[in-house]
CSV table of C-alpha atoms in Angstrom, one decimal:
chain,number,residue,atom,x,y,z
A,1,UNK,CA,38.1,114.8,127.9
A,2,UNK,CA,40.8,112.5,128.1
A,3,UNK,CA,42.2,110.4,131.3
A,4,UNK,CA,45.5,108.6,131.1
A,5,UNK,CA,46.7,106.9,134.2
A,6,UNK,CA,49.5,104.8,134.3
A,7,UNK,CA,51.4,102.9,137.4
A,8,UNK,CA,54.7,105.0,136.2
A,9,UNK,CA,53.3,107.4,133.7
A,10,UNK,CA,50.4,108.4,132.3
A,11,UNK,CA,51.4,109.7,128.6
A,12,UNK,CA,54.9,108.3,127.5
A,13,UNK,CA,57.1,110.0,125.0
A,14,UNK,CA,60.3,108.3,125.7
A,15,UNK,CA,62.0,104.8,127.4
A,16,UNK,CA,61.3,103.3,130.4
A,17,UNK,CA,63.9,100.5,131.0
A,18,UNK,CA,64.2,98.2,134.1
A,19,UNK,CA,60.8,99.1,135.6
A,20,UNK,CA,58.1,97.7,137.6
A,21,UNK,CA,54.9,98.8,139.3
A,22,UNK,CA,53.4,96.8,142.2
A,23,UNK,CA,50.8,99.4,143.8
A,24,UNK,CA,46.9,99.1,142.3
A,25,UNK,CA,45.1,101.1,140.3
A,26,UNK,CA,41.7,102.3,140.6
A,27,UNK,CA,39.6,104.6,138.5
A,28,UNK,CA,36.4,106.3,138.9
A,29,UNK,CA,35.1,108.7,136.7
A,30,UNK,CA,32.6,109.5,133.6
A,31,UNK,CA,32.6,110.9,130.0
A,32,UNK,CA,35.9,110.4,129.2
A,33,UNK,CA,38.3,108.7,127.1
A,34,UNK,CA,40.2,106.5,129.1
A,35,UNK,CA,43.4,105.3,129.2
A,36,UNK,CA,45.2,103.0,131.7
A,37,UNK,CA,48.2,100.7,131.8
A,38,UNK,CA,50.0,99.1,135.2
A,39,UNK,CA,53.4,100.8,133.4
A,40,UNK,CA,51.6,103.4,131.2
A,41,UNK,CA,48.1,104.9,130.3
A,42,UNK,CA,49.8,105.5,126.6
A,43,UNK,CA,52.8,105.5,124.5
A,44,UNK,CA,52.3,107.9,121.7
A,45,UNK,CA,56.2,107.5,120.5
A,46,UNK,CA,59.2,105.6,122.5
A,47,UNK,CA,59.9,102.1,123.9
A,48,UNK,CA,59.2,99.9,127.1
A,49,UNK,CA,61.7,97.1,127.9
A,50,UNK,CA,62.5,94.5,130.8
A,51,UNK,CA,59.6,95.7,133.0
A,52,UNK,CA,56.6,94.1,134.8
A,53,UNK,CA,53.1,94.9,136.4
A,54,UNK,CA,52.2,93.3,140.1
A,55,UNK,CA,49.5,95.9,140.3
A,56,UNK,CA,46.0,95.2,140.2
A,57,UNK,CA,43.7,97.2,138.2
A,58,UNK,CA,39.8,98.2,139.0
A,59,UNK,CA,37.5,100.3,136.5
A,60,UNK,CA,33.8,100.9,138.1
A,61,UNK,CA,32.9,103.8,135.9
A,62,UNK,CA,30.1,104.9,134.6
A,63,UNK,CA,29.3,106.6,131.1
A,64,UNK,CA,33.1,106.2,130.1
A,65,UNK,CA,33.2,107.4,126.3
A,66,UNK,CA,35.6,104.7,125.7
A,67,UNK,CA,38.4,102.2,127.2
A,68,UNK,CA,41.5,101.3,126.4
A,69,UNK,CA,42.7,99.7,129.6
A,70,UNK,CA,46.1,97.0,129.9
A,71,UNK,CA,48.3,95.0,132.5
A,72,UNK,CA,51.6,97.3,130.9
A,73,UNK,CA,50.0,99.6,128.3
A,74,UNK,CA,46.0,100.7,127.5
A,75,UNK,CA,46.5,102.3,124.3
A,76,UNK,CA,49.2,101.9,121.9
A,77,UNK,CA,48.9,103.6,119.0
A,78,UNK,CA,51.7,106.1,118.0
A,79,UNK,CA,54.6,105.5,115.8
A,80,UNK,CA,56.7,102.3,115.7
A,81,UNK,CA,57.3,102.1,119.6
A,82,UNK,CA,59.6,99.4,120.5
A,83,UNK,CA,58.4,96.8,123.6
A,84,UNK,CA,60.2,93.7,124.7
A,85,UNK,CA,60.6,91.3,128.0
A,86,UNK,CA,57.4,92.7,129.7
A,87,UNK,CA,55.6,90.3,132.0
A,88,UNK,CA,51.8,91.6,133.7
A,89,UNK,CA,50.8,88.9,136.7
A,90,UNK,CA,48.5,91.4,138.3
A,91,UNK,CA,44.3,91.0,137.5
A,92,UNK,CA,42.3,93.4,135.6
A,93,UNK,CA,38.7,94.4,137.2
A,94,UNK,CA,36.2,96.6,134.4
A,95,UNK,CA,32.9,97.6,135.5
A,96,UNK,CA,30.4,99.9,134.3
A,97,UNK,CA,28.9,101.3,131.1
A,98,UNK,CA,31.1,102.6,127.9
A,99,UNK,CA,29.7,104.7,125.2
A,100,UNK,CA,31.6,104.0,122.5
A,101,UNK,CA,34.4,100.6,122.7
A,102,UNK,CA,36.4,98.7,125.2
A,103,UNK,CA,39.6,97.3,124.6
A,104,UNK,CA,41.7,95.4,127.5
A,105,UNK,CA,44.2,93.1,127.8
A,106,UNK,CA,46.7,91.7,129.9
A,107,UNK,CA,49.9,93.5,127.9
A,108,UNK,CA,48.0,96.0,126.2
A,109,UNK,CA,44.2,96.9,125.4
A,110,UNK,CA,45.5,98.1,122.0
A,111,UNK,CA,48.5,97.7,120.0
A,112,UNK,CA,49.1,99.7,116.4
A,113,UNK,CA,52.4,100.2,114.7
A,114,UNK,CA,54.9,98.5,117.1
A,115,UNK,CA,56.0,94.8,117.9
A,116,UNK,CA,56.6,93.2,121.1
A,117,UNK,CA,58.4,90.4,121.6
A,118,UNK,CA,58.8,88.2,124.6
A,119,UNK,CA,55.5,89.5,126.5
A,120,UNK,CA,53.8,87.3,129.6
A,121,UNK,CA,50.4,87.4,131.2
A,122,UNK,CA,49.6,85.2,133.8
A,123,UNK,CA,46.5,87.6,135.3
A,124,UNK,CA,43.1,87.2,134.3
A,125,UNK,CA,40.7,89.9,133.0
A,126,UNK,CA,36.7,90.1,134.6
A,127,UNK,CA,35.1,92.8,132.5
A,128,UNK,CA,31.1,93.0,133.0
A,129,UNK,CA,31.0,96.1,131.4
A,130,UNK,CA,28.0,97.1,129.2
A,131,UNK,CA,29.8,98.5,126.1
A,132,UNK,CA,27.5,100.3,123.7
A,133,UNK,CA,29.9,100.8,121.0
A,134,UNK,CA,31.1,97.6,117.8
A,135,UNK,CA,33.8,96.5,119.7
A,136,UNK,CA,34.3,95.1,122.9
A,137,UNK,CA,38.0,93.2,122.5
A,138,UNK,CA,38.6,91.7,125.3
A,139,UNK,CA,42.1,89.3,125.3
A,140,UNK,CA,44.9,87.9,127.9
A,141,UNK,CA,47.6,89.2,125.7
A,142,UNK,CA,46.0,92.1,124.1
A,143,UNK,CA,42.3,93.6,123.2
A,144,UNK,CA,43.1,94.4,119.5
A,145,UNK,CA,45.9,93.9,117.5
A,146,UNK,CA,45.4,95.9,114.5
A,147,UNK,CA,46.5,95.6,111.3
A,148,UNK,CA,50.0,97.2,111.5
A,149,UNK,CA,50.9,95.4,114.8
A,150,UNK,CA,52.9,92.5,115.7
A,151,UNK,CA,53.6,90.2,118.7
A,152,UNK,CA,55.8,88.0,119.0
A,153,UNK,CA,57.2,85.1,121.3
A,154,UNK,CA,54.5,85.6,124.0
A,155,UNK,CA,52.5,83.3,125.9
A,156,UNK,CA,49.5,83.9,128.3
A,157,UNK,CA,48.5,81.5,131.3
A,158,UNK,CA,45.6,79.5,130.0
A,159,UNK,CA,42.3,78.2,132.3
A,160,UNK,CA,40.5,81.4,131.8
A,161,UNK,CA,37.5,81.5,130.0
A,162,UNK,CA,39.8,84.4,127.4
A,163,UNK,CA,40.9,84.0,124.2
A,164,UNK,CA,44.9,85.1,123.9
A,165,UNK,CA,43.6,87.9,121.4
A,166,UNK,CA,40.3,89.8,121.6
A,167,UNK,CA,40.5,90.6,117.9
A,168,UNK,CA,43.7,90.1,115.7
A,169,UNK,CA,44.5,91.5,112.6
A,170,UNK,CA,47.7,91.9,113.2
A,171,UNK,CA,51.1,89.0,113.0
A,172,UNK,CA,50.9,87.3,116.8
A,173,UNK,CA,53.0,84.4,117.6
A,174,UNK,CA,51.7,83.7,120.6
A,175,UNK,CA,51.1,80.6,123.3
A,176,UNK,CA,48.9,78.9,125.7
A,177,UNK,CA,50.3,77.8,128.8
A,178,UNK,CA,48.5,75.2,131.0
A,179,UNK,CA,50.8,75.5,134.5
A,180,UNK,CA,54.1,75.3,135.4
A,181,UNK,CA,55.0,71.8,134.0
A,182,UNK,CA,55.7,73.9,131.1
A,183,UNK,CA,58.4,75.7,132.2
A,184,UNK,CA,61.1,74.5,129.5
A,185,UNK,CA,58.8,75.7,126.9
A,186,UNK,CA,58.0,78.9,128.9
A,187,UNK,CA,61.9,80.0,129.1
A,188,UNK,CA,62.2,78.7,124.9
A,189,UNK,CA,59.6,81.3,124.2
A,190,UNK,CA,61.0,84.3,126.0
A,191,UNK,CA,64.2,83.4,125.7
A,192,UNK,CA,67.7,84.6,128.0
A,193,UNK,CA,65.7,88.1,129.3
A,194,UNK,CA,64.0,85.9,131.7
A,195,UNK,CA,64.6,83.2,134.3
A,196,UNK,CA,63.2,80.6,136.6
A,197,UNK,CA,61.4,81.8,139.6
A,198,UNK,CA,62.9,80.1,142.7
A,199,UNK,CA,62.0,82.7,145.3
A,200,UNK,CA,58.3,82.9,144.2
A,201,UNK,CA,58.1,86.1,143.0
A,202,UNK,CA,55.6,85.5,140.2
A,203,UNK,CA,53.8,82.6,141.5
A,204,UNK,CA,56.8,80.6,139.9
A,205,UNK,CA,56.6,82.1,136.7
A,206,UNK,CA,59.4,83.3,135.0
A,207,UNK,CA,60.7,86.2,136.4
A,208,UNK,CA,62.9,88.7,134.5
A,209,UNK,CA,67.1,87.9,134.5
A,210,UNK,CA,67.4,91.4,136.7
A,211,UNK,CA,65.3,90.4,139.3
């Protein structure tokens, strides 16, 4: 069985431009695959661009055959999906027991085959689950970045106890930011799609240039 929840959609064949999702998510369930994103559960084929995540999202499942669970997508894996200027400030919550592996992160839990350039994550990630299978990837940017995938001009707010990148085998270019006293190099990393934050929108965090 299969359960793919997204804040927009839950299985993406397509575009989603000029998007954002600001409601939380929360799943309950057991043996199933799972599959969550704030903006999409999963993108088998298609592309995601200038869009955030405010939502919080909160797994307390038990017996989950696996998780693949992110602040914009869970699982990425089709074929050569395109992703740029997506920021995720809202915090990921994982409970529970998974049979097989976990992946989360704050953009995706697991990128194959595509690039994305110019991501943001300034939400953290409290996962106490008991994961039975090899791999429990766990990372502010993404889970796994596997071998075919690349980020690129991304940061990720630093102070919690998270690496940028669960596991990457993958190209990431990819940065640590300490607070806001970084803001020049914040807006030189993501470049023109983005903009200060004067009205507080994302805890004064760059904000996207249609905002």
């Amino acid at each position: 069985m299969y359960g793919r929840i997204g804040g927009i959609v839950g299985n993406l064949y397509g575009t989603i431009h000029n998007s954002y999702n600001k409601v939380n998510i929360y799943v309950t369930g057991s043996e199933v695959n799972l599959f969550v994103g704030g903006i999409s559960g999963v993108i088998m084929e298609g592309e995601v661009n200038n869009s955030y995540n405010r939502g919080n999202i909160l797994v307390t499942s038990n017996n989950i055959t696996k998780g693949l669970i992110g602040g914009i997508i869970g699982d990425n894996s089709g074929s050569n999906s395109i992703f740029s200027n997506l920021y995720n400030c809202g915090n990921i919550y994982i409970y529970g027991t998974f049979q097989s592996n976990l992946y989360a992160g704050g953009i995706f839990g697991y990128n194959r085959d595509s690039t994305l350039e110019n991501g943001c994550n300034i939400g953290n990630i409290i996962s106490n689950a008991i994961v039975m299978g090899t791999y429990n990837e766990v990372g502010l940017i993404v889970g796994l970045n596997y071998t075919t995938g690349v980020i690129k001009n991304s940061y990720y707010l630093s102070g919690f106890a998270i690496q940028g990148i669960g596991t990457n085998w993958g190209v990431s270019e990819i940065s640590a930011i300490d607070d806001l006293q970084d803001m020049p190099t914040i807006l030189e990393i993501v470049g023109d799609a983005f903009k200060e934050d004067n009205n507080n929108i994302n805890n004064g965090y760059p904000i996207l240039s249609w905002q």
